Coordinates of C-alpha atoms in Angstrom, one line a residue:
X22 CA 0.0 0.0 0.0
X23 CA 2.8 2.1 0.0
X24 CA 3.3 2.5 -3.8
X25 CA 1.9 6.5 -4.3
X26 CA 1.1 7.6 -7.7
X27 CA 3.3 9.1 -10.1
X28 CA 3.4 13.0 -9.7
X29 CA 1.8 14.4 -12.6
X30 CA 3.3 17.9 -14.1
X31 CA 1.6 21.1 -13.6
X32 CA -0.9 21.6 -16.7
X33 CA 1.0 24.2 -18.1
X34 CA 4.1 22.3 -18.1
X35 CA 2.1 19.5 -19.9
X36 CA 0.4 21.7 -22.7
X37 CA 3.1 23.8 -23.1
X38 CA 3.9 22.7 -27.0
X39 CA 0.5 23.2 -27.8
X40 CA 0.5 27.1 -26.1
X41 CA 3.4 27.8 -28.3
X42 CA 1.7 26.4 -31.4
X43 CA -1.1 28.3 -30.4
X44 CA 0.5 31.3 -29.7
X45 CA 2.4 31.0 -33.3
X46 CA -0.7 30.3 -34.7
X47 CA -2.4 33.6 -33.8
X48 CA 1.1 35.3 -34.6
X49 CA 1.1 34.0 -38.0
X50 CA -2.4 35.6 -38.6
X51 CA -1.5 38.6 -37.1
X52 CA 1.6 40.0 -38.7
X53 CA 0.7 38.4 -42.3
X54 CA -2.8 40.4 -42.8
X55 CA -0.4 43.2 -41.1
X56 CA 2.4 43.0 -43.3
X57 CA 0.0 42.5 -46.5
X58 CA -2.1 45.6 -45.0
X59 CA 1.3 47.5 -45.0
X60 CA 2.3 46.6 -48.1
X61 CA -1.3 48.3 -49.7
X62 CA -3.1 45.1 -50.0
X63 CA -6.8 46.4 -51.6
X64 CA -8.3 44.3 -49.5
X65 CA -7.2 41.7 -47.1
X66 CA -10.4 39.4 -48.0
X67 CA -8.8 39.0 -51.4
X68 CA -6.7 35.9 -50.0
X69 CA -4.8 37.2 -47.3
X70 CA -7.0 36.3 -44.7
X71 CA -7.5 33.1 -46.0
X72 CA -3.8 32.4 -46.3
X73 CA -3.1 33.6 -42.8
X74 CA -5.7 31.3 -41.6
X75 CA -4.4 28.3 -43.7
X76 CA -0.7 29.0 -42.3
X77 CA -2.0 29.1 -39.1
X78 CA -3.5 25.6 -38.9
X79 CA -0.7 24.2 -40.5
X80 CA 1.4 25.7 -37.7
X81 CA -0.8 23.2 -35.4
X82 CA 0.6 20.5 -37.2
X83 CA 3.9 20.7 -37.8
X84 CA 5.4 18.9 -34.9
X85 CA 3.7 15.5 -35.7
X86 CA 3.9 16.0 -39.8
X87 CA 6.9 18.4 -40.5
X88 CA 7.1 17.8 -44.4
X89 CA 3.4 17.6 -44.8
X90 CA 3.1 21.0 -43.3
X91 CA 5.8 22.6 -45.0
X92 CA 4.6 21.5 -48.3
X93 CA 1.2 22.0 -47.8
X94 CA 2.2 25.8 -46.5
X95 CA 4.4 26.2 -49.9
X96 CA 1.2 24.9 -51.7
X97 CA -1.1 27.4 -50.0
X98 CA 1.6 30.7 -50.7
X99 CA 1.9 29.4 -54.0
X100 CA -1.8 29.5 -54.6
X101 CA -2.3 33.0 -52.8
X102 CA 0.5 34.6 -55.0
X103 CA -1.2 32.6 -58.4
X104 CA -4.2 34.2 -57.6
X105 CA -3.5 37.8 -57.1
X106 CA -0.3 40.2 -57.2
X107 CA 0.9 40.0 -53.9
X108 CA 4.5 41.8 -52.4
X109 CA 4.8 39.4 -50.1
X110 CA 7.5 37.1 -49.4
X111 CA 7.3 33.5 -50.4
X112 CA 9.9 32.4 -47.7
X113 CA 8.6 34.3 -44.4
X114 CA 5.1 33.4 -44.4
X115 CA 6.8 29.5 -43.8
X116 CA 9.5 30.2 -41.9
X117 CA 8.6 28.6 -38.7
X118 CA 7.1 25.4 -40.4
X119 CA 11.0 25.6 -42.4
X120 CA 12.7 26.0 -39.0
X121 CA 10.3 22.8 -37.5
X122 CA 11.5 20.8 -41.1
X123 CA 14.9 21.6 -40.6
X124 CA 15.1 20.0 -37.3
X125 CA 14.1 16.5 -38.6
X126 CA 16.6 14.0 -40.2
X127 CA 15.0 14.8 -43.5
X128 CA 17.1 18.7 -43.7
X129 CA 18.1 17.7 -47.4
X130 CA 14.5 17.9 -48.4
X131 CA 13.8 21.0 -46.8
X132 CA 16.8 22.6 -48.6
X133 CA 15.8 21.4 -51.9
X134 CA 12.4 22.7 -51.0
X135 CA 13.3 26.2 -50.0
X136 CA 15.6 26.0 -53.3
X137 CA 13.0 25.9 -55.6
X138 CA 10.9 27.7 -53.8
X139 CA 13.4 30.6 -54.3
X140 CA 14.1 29.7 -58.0
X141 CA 10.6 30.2 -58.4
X142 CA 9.9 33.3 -56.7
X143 CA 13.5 35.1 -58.4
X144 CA 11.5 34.0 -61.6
X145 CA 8.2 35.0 -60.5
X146 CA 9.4 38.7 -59.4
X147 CA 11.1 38.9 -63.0
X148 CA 9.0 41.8 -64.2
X149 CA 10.5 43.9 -60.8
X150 CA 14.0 43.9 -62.7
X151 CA 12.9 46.7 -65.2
X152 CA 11.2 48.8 -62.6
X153 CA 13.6 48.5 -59.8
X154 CA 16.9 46.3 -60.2
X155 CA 17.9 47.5 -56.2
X156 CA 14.5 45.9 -54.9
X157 CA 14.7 42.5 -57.0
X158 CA 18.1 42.6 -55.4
X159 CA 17.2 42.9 -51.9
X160 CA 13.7 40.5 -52.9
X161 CA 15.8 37.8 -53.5
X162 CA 19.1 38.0 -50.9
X163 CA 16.7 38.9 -48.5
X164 CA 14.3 35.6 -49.1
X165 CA 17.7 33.8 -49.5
X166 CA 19.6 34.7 -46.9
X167 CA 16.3 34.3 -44.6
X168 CA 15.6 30.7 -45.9
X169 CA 19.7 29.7 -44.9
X170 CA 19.0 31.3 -41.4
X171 CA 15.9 29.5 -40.5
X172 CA 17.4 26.5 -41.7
X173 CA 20.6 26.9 -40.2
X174 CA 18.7 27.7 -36.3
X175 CA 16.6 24.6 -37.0
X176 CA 19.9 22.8 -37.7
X177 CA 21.1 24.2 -34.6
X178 CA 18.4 23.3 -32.6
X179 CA 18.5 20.0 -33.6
X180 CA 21.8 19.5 -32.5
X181 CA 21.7 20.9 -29.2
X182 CA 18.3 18.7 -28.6
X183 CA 21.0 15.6 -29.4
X184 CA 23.6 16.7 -27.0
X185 CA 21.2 17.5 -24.1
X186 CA 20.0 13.8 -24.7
X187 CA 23.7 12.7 -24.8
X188 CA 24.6 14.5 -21.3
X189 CA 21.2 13.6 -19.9
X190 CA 21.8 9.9 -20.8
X191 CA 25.7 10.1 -19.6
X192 CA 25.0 11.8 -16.4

């Protein structure tokens, strides 16, 4: 009779991921009908809104299907930006679903992925060249260099989730 139950963690502690991914979630809508209302969006109901709210439930399942929510997020930008002229970025609207990717064993996939996602957009932002060489430029660094940091912190985090494991197992 003297066996007690197992101490269960506070319910904050035990729903934490699913806070975050909340939390993200709501960001995600947030600053992308911000940013495409700063960037003189007509109207925000013209596929904004809906992409926001699309990113935002894929954000609730990226930890248990990574790839599926990374391409099902490229899918969804690439749709919004088929459908209507759109300055926003094709990299940033995915970047925490790219950072999640990155952190599984598949990080060649999500490289390729990004890749072509950035071929495409360099190709799909062509017609900026003869208005504006400067902002092509900065379109495509900016999207490139931002893809190779997300991918490089989910790398990163990655590893240091295998050492603590490794010192947590040692010690």
């Amino acid at each position: 009779m003297s066996d007690s139950l197992p101490l269960r963690a506070p319910a904050y502690v035990r729903h934490f991921d699913k806070l975050v991914d909340l939390t993200l979630a709501a960001i995600t809508v947030v600053v992308f009908v911000a940013a495409a209302l700063a960037t003189f969006v007509q109207s925000p109901w013209d596929g904004a809104i809906q992409l926001a709210l699309v990113l935002a439930v894929l954000m609730l399942f990226r930890r248990r299907w990574p790839m599926l929510a990374l391409l099902l997020s490229i899918a969804a930008i690439f749709v919004y930006h088929l459908s209507s002229w759109s300055p926003a970025g094709w990299i940033w609207p995915a970047s925490v679903v790219y950072f999640t990717a990155a952190a599984t064993p598949r990080v060649r996939w999500v490289v390729a992925i990004g890749v072509a996602q950035l071929i495409y957009s360099a190709i799909d932002a062509r017609w900026i060249i003869h208005q504006n060489l400067t902002r092509y430029l900065i379109h495509t660094v900016g999207e490139g260099l931002l893809l190779t940091v997300v991918i490089g912190a989910g790398l990163a985090y990655a590893a240091t989730l295998r050492w603590q494991e490794r010192q947590y197992s040692a010690g």
